[in-house]
PDB file of C-alpha atoms in Angstrom:
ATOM      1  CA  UNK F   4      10.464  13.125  32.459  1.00 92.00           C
ATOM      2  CA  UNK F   5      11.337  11.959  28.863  1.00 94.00           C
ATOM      3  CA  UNK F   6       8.644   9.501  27.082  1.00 94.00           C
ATOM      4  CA  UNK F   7       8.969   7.773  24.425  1.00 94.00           C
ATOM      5  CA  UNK F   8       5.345   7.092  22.726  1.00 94.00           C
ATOM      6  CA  UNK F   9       4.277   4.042  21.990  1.00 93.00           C
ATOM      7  CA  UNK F  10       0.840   5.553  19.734  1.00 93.00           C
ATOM      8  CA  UNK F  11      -0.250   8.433  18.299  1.00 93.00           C
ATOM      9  CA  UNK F  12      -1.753  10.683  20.273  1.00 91.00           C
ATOM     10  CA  UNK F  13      -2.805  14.499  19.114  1.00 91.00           C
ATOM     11  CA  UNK F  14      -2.256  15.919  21.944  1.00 90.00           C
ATOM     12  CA  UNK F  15       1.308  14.428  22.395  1.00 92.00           C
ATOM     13  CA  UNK F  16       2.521  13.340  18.980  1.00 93.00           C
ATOM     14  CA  UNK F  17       3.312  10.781  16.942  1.00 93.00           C
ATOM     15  CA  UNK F  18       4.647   7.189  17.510  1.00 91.00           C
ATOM     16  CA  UNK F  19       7.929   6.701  18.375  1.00 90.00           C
ATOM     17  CA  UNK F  20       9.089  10.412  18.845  1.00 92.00           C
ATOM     18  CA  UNK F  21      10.450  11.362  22.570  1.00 93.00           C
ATOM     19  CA  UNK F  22       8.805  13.923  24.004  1.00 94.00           C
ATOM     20  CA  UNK F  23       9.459  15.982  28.139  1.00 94.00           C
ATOM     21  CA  UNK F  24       5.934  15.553  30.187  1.00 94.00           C
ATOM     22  CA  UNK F  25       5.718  16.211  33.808  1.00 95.00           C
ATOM     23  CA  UNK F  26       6.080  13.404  36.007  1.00 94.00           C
ATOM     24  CA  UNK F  27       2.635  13.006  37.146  1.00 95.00           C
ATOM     25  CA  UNK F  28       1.418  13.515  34.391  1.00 94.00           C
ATOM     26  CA  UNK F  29       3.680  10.296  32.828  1.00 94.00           C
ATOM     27  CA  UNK F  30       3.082   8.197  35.633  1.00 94.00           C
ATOM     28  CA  UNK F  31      -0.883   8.567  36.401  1.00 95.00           C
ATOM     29  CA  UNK F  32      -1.797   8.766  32.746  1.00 93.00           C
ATOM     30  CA  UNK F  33       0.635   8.298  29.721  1.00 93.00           C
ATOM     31  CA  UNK F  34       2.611   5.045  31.218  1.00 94.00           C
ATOM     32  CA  UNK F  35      -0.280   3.220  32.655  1.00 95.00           C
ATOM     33  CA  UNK F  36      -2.622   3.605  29.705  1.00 94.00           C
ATOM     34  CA  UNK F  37       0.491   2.570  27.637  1.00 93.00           C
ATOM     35  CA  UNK F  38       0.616   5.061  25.547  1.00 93.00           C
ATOM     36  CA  UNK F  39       4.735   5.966  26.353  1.00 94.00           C
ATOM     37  CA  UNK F  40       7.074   4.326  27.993  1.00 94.00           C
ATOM     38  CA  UNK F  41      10.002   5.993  30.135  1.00 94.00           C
ATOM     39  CA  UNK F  42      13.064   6.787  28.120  1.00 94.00           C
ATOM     40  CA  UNK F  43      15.552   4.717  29.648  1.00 94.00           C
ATOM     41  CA  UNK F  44      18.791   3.720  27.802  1.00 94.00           C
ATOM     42  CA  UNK F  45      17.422   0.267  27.088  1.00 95.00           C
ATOM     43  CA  UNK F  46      14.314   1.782  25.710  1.00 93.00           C
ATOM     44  CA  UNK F  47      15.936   3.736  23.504  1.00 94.00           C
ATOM     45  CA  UNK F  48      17.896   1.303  22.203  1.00 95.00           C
ATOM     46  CA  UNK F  49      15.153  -0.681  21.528  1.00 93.00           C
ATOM     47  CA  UNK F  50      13.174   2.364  20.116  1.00 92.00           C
ATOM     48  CA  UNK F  51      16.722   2.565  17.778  1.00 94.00           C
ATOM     49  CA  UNK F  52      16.873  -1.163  16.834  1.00 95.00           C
ATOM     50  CA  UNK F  53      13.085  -1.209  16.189  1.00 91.00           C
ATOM     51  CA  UNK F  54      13.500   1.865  13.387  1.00 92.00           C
ATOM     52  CA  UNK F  55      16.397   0.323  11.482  1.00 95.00           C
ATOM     53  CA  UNK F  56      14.285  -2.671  11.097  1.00 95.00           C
ATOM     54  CA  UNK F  57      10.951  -0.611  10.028  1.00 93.00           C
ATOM     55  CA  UNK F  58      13.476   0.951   7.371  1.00 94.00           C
ATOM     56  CA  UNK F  59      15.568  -2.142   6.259  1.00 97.00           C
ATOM     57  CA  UNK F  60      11.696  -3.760   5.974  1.00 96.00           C
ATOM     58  CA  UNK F  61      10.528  -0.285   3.738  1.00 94.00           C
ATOM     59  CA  UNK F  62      13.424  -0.673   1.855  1.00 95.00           C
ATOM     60  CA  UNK F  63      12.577  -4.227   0.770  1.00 95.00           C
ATOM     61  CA  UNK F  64       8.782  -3.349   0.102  1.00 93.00           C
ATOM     62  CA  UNK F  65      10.279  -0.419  -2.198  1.00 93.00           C
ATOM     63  CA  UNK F  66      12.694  -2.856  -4.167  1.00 94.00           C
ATOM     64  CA  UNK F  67       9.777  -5.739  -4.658  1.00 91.00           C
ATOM     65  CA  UNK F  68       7.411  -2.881  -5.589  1.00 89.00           C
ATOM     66  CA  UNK F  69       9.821  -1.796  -8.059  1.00 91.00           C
ATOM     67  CA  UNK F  70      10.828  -5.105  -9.522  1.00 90.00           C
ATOM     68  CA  UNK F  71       7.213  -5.901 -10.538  1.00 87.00           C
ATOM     69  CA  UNK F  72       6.279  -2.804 -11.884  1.00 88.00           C
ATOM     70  CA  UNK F  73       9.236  -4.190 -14.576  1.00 90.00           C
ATOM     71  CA  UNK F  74       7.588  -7.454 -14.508  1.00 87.00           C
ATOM     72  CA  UNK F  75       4.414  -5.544 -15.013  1.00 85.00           C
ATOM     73  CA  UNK F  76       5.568  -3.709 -18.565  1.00 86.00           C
ATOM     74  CA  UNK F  77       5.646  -7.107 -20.097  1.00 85.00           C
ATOM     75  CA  UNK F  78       2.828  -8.749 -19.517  1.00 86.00           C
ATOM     76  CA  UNK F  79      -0.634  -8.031 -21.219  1.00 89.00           C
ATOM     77  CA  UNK F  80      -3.635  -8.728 -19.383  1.00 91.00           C
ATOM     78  CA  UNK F  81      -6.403 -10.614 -21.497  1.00 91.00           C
ATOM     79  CA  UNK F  82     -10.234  -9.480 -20.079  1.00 89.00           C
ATOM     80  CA  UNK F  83     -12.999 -10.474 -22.417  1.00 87.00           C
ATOM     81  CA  UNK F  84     -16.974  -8.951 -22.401  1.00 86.00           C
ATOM     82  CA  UNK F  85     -19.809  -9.494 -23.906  1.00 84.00           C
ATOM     83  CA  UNK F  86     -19.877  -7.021 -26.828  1.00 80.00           C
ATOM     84  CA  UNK F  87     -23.209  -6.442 -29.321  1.00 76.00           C
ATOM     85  CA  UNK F  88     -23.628  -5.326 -32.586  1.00 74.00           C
ATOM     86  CA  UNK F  89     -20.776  -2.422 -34.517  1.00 71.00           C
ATOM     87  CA  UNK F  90     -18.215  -3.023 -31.641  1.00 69.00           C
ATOM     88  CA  UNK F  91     -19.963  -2.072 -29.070  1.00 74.00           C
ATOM     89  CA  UNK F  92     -19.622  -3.402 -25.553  1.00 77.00           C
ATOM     90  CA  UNK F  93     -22.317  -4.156 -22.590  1.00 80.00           C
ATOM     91  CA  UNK F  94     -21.160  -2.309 -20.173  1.00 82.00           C
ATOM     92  CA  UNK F  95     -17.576  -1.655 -18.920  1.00 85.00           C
ATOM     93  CA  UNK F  96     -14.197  -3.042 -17.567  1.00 86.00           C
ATOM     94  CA  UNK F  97     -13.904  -2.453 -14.245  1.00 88.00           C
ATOM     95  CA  UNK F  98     -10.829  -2.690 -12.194  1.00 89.00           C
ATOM     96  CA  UNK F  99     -12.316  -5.943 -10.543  1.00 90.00           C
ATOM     97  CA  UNK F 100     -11.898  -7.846 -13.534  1.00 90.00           C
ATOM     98  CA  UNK F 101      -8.889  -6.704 -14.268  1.00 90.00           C
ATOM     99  CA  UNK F 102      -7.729  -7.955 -11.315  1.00 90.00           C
ATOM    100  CA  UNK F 103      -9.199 -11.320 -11.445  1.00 91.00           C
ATOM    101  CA  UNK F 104      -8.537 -11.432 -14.956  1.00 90.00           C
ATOM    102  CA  UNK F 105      -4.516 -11.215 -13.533  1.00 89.00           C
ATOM    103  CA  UNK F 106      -4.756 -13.130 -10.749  1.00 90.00           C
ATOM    104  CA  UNK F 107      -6.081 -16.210 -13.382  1.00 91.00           C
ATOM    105  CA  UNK F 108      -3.774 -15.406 -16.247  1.00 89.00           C
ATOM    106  CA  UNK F 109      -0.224 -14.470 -14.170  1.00 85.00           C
ATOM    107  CA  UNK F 110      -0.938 -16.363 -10.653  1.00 83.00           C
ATOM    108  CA  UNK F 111      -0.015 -13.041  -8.651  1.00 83.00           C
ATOM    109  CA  UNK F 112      -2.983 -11.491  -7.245  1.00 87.00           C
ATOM    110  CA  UNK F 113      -3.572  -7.518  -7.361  1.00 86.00           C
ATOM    111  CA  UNK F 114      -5.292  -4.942  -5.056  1.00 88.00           C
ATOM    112  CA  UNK F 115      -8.513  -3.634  -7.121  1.00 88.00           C
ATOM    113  CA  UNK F 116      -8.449  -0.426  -5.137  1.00 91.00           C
ATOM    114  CA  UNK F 117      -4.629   0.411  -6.554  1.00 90.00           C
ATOM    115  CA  UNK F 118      -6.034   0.094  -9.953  1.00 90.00           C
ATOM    116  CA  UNK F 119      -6.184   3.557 -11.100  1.00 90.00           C
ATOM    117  CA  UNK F 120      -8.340   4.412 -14.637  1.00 87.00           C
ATOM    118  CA  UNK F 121      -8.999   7.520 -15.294  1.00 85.00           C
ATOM    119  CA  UNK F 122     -12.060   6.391 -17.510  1.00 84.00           C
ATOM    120  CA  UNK F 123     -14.112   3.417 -17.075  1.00 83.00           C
ATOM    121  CA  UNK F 124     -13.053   0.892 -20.507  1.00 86.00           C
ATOM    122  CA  UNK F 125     -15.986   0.740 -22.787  1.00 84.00           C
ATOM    123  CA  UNK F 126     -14.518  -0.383 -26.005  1.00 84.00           C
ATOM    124  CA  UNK F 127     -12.794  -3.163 -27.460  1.00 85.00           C
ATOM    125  CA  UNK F 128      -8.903  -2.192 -28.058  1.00 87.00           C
ATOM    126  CA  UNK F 129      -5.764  -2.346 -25.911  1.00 90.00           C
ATOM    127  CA  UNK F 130      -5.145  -0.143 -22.868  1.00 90.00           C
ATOM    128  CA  UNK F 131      -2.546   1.066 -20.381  1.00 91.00           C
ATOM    129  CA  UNK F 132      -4.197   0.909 -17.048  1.00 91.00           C
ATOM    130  CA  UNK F 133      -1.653   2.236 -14.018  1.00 92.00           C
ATOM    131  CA  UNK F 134      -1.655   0.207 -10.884  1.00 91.00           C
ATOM    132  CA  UNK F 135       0.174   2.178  -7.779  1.00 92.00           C
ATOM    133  CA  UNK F 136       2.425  -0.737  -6.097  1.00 88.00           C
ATOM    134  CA  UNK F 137       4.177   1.688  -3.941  1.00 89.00           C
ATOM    135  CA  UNK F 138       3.683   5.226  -2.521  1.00 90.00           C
ATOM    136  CA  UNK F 139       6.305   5.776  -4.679  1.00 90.00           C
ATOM    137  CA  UNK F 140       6.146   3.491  -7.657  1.00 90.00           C
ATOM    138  CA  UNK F 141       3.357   2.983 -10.421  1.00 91.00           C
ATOM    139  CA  UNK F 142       3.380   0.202 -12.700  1.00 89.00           C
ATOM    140  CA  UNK F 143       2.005  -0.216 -16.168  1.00 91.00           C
ATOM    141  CA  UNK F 144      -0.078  -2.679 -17.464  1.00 89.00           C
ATOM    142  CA  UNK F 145      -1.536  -3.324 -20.802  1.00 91.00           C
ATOM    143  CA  UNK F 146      -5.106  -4.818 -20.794  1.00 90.00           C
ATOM    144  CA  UNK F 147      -6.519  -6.051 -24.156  1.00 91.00           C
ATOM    145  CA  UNK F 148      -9.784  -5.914 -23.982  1.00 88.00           C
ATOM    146  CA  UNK F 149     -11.545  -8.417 -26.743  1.00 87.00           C
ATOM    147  CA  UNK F 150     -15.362  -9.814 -27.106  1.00 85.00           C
ATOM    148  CA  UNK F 151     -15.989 -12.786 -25.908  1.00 81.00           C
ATOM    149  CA  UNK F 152     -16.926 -15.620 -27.452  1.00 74.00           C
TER     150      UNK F 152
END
């Protein structure tokens, strides 16, 4: 009998992908527990409708993704820390305050955990900091990074 899974299973496989079972097996286990359904004609239609949407949806996460990582190269990010004597700063700039420090200067709020420094900022200066939008694009944003007053 052909099944078409509904979940990822590691015994079976992944979600969406029609796989042959015996028919016990598909009707005493893998249909009640709904973890496949049958592959009937109007299942796999749906299973075919339901894919071009996943991919037309992808597709329009990959293009906003991409438009503001151009928004991104324009805008400078303003964070300011308490700093003490010669230049030196209390502490460091985390990728917390950068985002909050975003959020409060350009209204469009960013994940701190797709932040990526490879160092921790502990000076005063300006800095490129990339920020991974997209499994497949990376944005750049500069973060000037002044004492505060």
């Amino acid at each position: 009998m052909k099944i078409i899974l509904l979940q990822d299973d590691k015994n079976l496989g992944k979600k969406g992908e029609i796989i042959n079972a015996n028919d016990g097996y598909a009707r005493n286990f893998i249909i009640p527990k709904k973890i496949g359904l049958e592959a009937t004609p109007k299942n796999l239609n749906d299973l075919k409708l339901q894919k071009a949407n996943e991919e037309r949806i992808a597709k329009e996460q990959l293009e906003e993704a991409q438009a503001l990582a151009k928004d991104l190269e324009n805008k400078e990010v303003v964070v300011s820390i308490k700093g003490g004597e010669g230049g030196k700063v209390f502490g460091s700039v985390s990728s917390k305050e950068i985002a909050a420090a975003f959020k409060e200067q350009c209204g469009v709020e960013l994940d701190k955990k797709k932040i990526q420094m490879e160092e921790a900022i502990k000076s005063f200066g300006v800095y490129q900091v990339k920020i991974k939008l997209h499994p497949k694009v990376i944005g750049n944003l500069k973060v000037k990074v002044q004492e505060k007053k």
